[in-house]
Amino acid sequence: MGEAAYHLRFDAGRTSLDLVGTVRERLSSRPIDRLGDAGRLREWLATTGLVPDDQVAVVDGAWLVEFVALRELLHRVVHAELADGAEPADLFRLNRIAAVAPPAVRLRRDRDGTLTRRLAGPPRVAAICSALARDAIDLLAGPDRALLRECEGDTCDLVYLDTSRGRRRRWCASTACGNRQRVARHRGRLATAG
């Protein structure tokens, strides 16, 4: 499966987890990166609402470098917290990123009367990364931490918040990993019976 087969996903339950989900580690020997260039990062930022569509043009290759580094850090911290705990150096780095002032936002009324969110000034990469780091800190130190799950799909390492009734969700998405697992089980039963 090529990179084009994987679209940007926004169903993990928190924006910081959505950033972590823009790369797949276990699909092949080489990770699949959904933020392969500045254009994809602009699309991701606009879709998440971190940077409004009309302000996203400033995002360039330097932003991509910072976001990939933050994504790698968040990936290590979140997965380590699901196991035995993150390294102190990684927690220090996350705290340092979060300490930057997050972007100031304002409400603006569009011509059609709809209220929209707008950044008070030009977007700055450090401020947007700070907002994501703060989201991760709120998640890991707050009540939602108990809802963190890693997808049980054989080829997936996405982490999501399990807000399902009964907290029995097993996959990042039933239509993706869940369906692949059900098909594999069905084929296994057919092979055994045949």
Short mmCIF file of C-alpha atoms in Angstrom, two decimals:
data_model
loop_
_atom_site.label_atom_id
_atom_site.label_comp_id
_atom_site.label_asym_id
_atom_site.label_seq_id
_atom_site.Cartn_x
_atom_site.Cartn_y
_atom_site.Cartn_z
CA MET A 1 0.00 0.00 0.00
CA GLY A 2 1.44 3.34 -1.00
CA GLU A 3 1.34 6.63 0.82
CA ALA A 4 -1.51 7.85 -1.40
CA ALA A 5 -3.75 5.16 0.06
CA TYR A 6 -3.71 6.88 3.46
CA HIS A 7 -5.54 10.15 3.90
CA LEU A 8 -5.14 12.58 6.77
CA ARG A 9 -7.24 11.35 9.70
CA PHE A 10 -8.81 13.38 12.47
CA ASP A 11 -10.58 10.83 14.65
CA ALA A 12 -8.20 10.20 17.54
CA GLY A 13 -10.09 12.42 19.99
CA ARG A 14 -7.39 15.04 20.66
CA THR A 15 -5.44 17.24 18.28
CA SER A 16 -2.10 16.14 19.74
CA LEU A 17 -3.04 12.50 19.07
CA ASP A 18 -4.14 13.47 15.56
CA LEU A 19 -0.64 14.82 14.94
CA VAL A 20 0.89 11.56 16.20
CA GLY A 21 -1.47 9.73 13.82
CA THR A 22 -0.04 11.44 10.76
CA VAL A 23 2.64 8.74 10.61
CA ARG A 24 2.20 4.99 10.63
CA GLU A 25 5.05 3.01 12.13
CA ARG A 26 4.00 -0.63 11.72
CA LEU A 27 2.60 -0.75 8.19
CA SER A 28 5.89 -1.67 6.63
CA SER A 29 9.59 -1.55 7.28
CA ARG A 30 9.42 2.13 6.36
CA PRO A 31 6.98 4.47 8.16
CA ILE A 32 4.29 6.11 6.05
CA ASP A 33 4.28 9.86 6.58
CA ARG A 34 1.08 11.76 5.80
CA LEU A 35 2.84 15.11 6.33
CA GLY A 36 5.34 14.59 3.54
CA ASP A 37 5.59 18.24 2.55
CA ALA A 38 4.58 21.74 3.61
CA GLY A 39 1.39 21.55 1.53
CA ARG A 40 0.16 18.53 3.48
CA LEU A 41 1.05 20.28 6.75
CA ARG A 42 -0.94 23.34 5.64
CA GLU A 43 -3.89 21.04 4.89
CA TRP A 44 -3.60 19.34 8.29
CA LEU A 45 -3.33 22.64 10.19
CA ALA A 46 -6.34 24.12 8.41
CA THR A 47 -8.43 20.97 8.88
CA THR A 48 -7.68 20.82 12.61
CA GLY A 49 -8.47 24.51 13.00
CA LEU A 50 -5.10 25.29 14.55
CA VAL A 51 -4.46 27.79 11.77
CA PRO A 52 -7.39 29.27 9.81
CA ASP A 53 -7.46 28.65 6.05
CA ASP A 54 -6.72 32.30 5.22
CA GLN A 55 -3.66 32.37 7.50
CA VAL A 56 -2.05 29.04 6.60
CA ALA A 57 -0.01 30.34 3.64
CA VAL A 58 2.95 31.17 5.93
CA VAL A 59 3.54 27.47 6.61
CA ASP A 60 6.71 26.33 4.84
CA GLY A 61 9.44 23.72 5.03
CA ALA A 62 10.81 25.13 8.30
CA TRP A 63 7.40 24.54 9.90
CA LEU A 64 7.45 20.96 8.62
CA VAL A 65 10.79 20.30 10.32
CA GLU A 66 9.42 21.58 13.65
CA PHE A 67 6.18 19.61 13.36
CA VAL A 68 7.93 16.37 12.47
CA ALA A 69 10.21 16.80 15.50
CA LEU A 70 7.19 17.50 17.74
CA ARG A 71 5.32 14.53 16.28
CA GLU A 72 8.26 12.22 17.01
CA LEU A 73 8.45 13.54 20.57
CA LEU A 74 4.69 13.13 21.13
CA HIS A 75 4.83 9.62 19.63
CA ARG A 76 7.57 8.59 22.06
CA VAL A 77 5.90 10.18 25.09
CA VAL A 78 2.37 8.87 24.42
CA HIS A 79 3.47 5.32 23.60
CA ALA A 80 5.87 5.26 26.56
CA GLU A 81 3.10 6.44 28.88
CA LEU A 82 0.92 3.58 27.67
CA ALA A 83 3.75 1.20 28.55
CA ASP A 84 5.97 2.09 31.50
CA GLY A 85 6.43 5.88 31.43
CA ALA A 86 8.15 8.49 29.31
CA GLU A 87 11.80 9.37 29.67
CA PRO A 88 12.48 12.45 31.83
CA ALA A 89 14.37 14.10 28.96
CA ASP A 90 11.32 13.76 26.69
CA LEU A 91 9.04 15.21 29.38
CA PHE A 92 11.49 18.10 29.78
CA ARG A 93 11.41 18.78 26.01
CA LEU A 94 7.60 18.64 25.94
CA ASN A 95 7.40 21.08 28.87
CA ARG A 96 9.85 23.43 27.18
CA ILE A 97 7.78 23.49 23.99
CA ALA A 98 4.57 24.04 25.99
CA ALA A 99 6.15 27.00 27.83
CA VAL A 100 6.08 29.15 24.69
CA ALA A 101 3.06 31.42 24.64
CA PRO A 102 0.27 29.75 22.67
CA PRO A 103 -1.30 31.72 19.84
CA ALA A 104 -3.80 34.40 20.81
CA VAL A 105 -7.17 33.85 19.16
CA ARG A 106 -10.05 36.16 18.44
CA LEU A 107 -13.62 35.76 17.30
CA ARG A 108 -14.56 37.35 14.00
CA ARG A 109 -17.95 37.60 12.40
CA ASP A 110 -17.90 36.61 8.73
CA ARG A 111 -19.97 38.36 6.09
CA ASP A 112 -22.66 35.71 6.45
CA GLY A 113 -22.89 36.37 10.21
CA THR A 114 -21.05 33.21 11.32
CA LEU A 115 -18.56 33.55 14.16
CA THR A 116 -15.16 32.16 13.25
CA ARG A 117 -11.90 31.69 15.09
CA ARG A 118 -8.94 33.74 13.89
CA LEU A 119 -5.39 34.07 15.13
CA ALA A 120 -4.72 37.56 16.49
CA GLY A 121 -1.52 37.88 14.49
CA PRO A 122 0.48 35.96 11.94
CA PRO A 123 0.88 32.28 12.88
CA ARG A 124 4.19 31.38 14.50
CA VAL A 125 5.40 27.79 14.45
CA ALA A 126 6.58 27.86 18.07
CA ALA A 127 3.18 29.10 19.26
CA ILE A 128 1.24 26.47 17.31
CA CYS A 129 3.60 23.71 18.54
CA SER A 130 3.06 25.06 22.07
CA ALA A 131 -0.71 24.65 21.70
CA LEU A 132 -0.21 21.01 20.67
CA ALA A 133 2.24 20.35 23.52
CA ARG A 134 -0.25 21.84 26.01
CA ASP A 135 -2.98 19.62 24.57
CA ALA A 136 -0.78 16.56 25.13
CA ILE A 137 0.05 17.65 28.68
CA ASP A 138 -3.64 18.20 29.46
CA LEU A 139 -4.37 14.75 28.06
CA LEU A 140 -1.62 12.88 29.88
CA ALA A 141 -2.15 14.62 33.22
CA GLY A 142 -5.93 14.81 33.08
CA PRO A 143 -8.93 12.50 33.39
CA ASP A 144 -8.88 11.58 29.67
CA ARG A 145 -5.62 9.68 30.20
CA ALA A 146 -7.69 6.69 31.39
CA LEU A 147 -9.36 6.63 27.95
CA LEU A 148 -6.09 6.25 25.98
CA ARG A 149 -5.92 3.11 23.86
CA GLU A 150 -3.58 1.80 21.21
CA CYS A 151 -5.27 0.31 18.14
CA GLU A 152 -5.30 -3.49 18.24
CA GLY A 153 -4.86 -3.73 14.48
CA ASP A 154 -1.83 -5.83 13.52
CA THR A 155 -0.41 -3.11 11.30
CA CYS A 156 -1.46 -0.01 13.27
CA ASP A 157 0.00 1.88 16.20
CA LEU A 158 -2.47 4.77 16.32
CA VAL A 159 -3.46 5.94 19.78
CA TYR A 160 -6.96 7.27 20.41
CA LEU A 161 -9.39 8.16 23.16
CA ASP A 162 -11.92 5.42 23.76
CA THR A 163 -15.15 7.32 24.36
CA SER A 164 -17.35 4.42 23.28
CA ARG A 165 -20.14 3.14 25.45
CA GLY A 166 -18.67 0.49 27.75
CA ARG A 167 -15.12 1.57 26.78
CA ARG A 168 -14.66 -1.52 24.59
CA ARG A 169 -13.41 0.10 21.38
CA ARG A 170 -10.55 -1.96 19.96
CA TRP A 171 -9.52 -0.17 16.77
CA CYS A 172 -8.68 3.34 15.67
CA ALA A 173 -11.53 3.03 13.17
CA SER A 174 -13.93 0.16 12.73
CA THR A 175 -14.08 0.83 8.99
CA ALA A 176 -10.31 0.59 8.61
CA CYS A 177 -8.40 -1.56 11.10
CA GLY A 178 -11.54 -3.20 12.48
CA ASN A 179 -12.64 -4.27 9.02
CA ARG A 180 -9.14 -5.58 8.16
CA GLN A 181 -9.10 -7.65 11.36
CA ARG A 182 -12.58 -9.07 10.72
CA VAL A 183 -11.66 -9.98 7.13
CA ALA A 184 -8.43 -11.64 8.31
CA ARG A 185 -10.32 -13.68 10.92
CA HIS A 186 -12.90 -14.70 8.32
CA ARG A 187 -10.20 -15.79 5.86
CA GLY A 188 -8.46 -17.70 8.64
CA ARG A 189 -11.67 -19.58 9.45
CA LEU A 190 -12.19 -20.37 5.77
CA ALA A 191 -8.63 -21.65 5.43
CA THR A 192 -9.01 -23.79 8.55
CA ALA A 193 -12.36 -25.20 7.37
CA GLY A 194 -11.07 -25.81 3.85
#
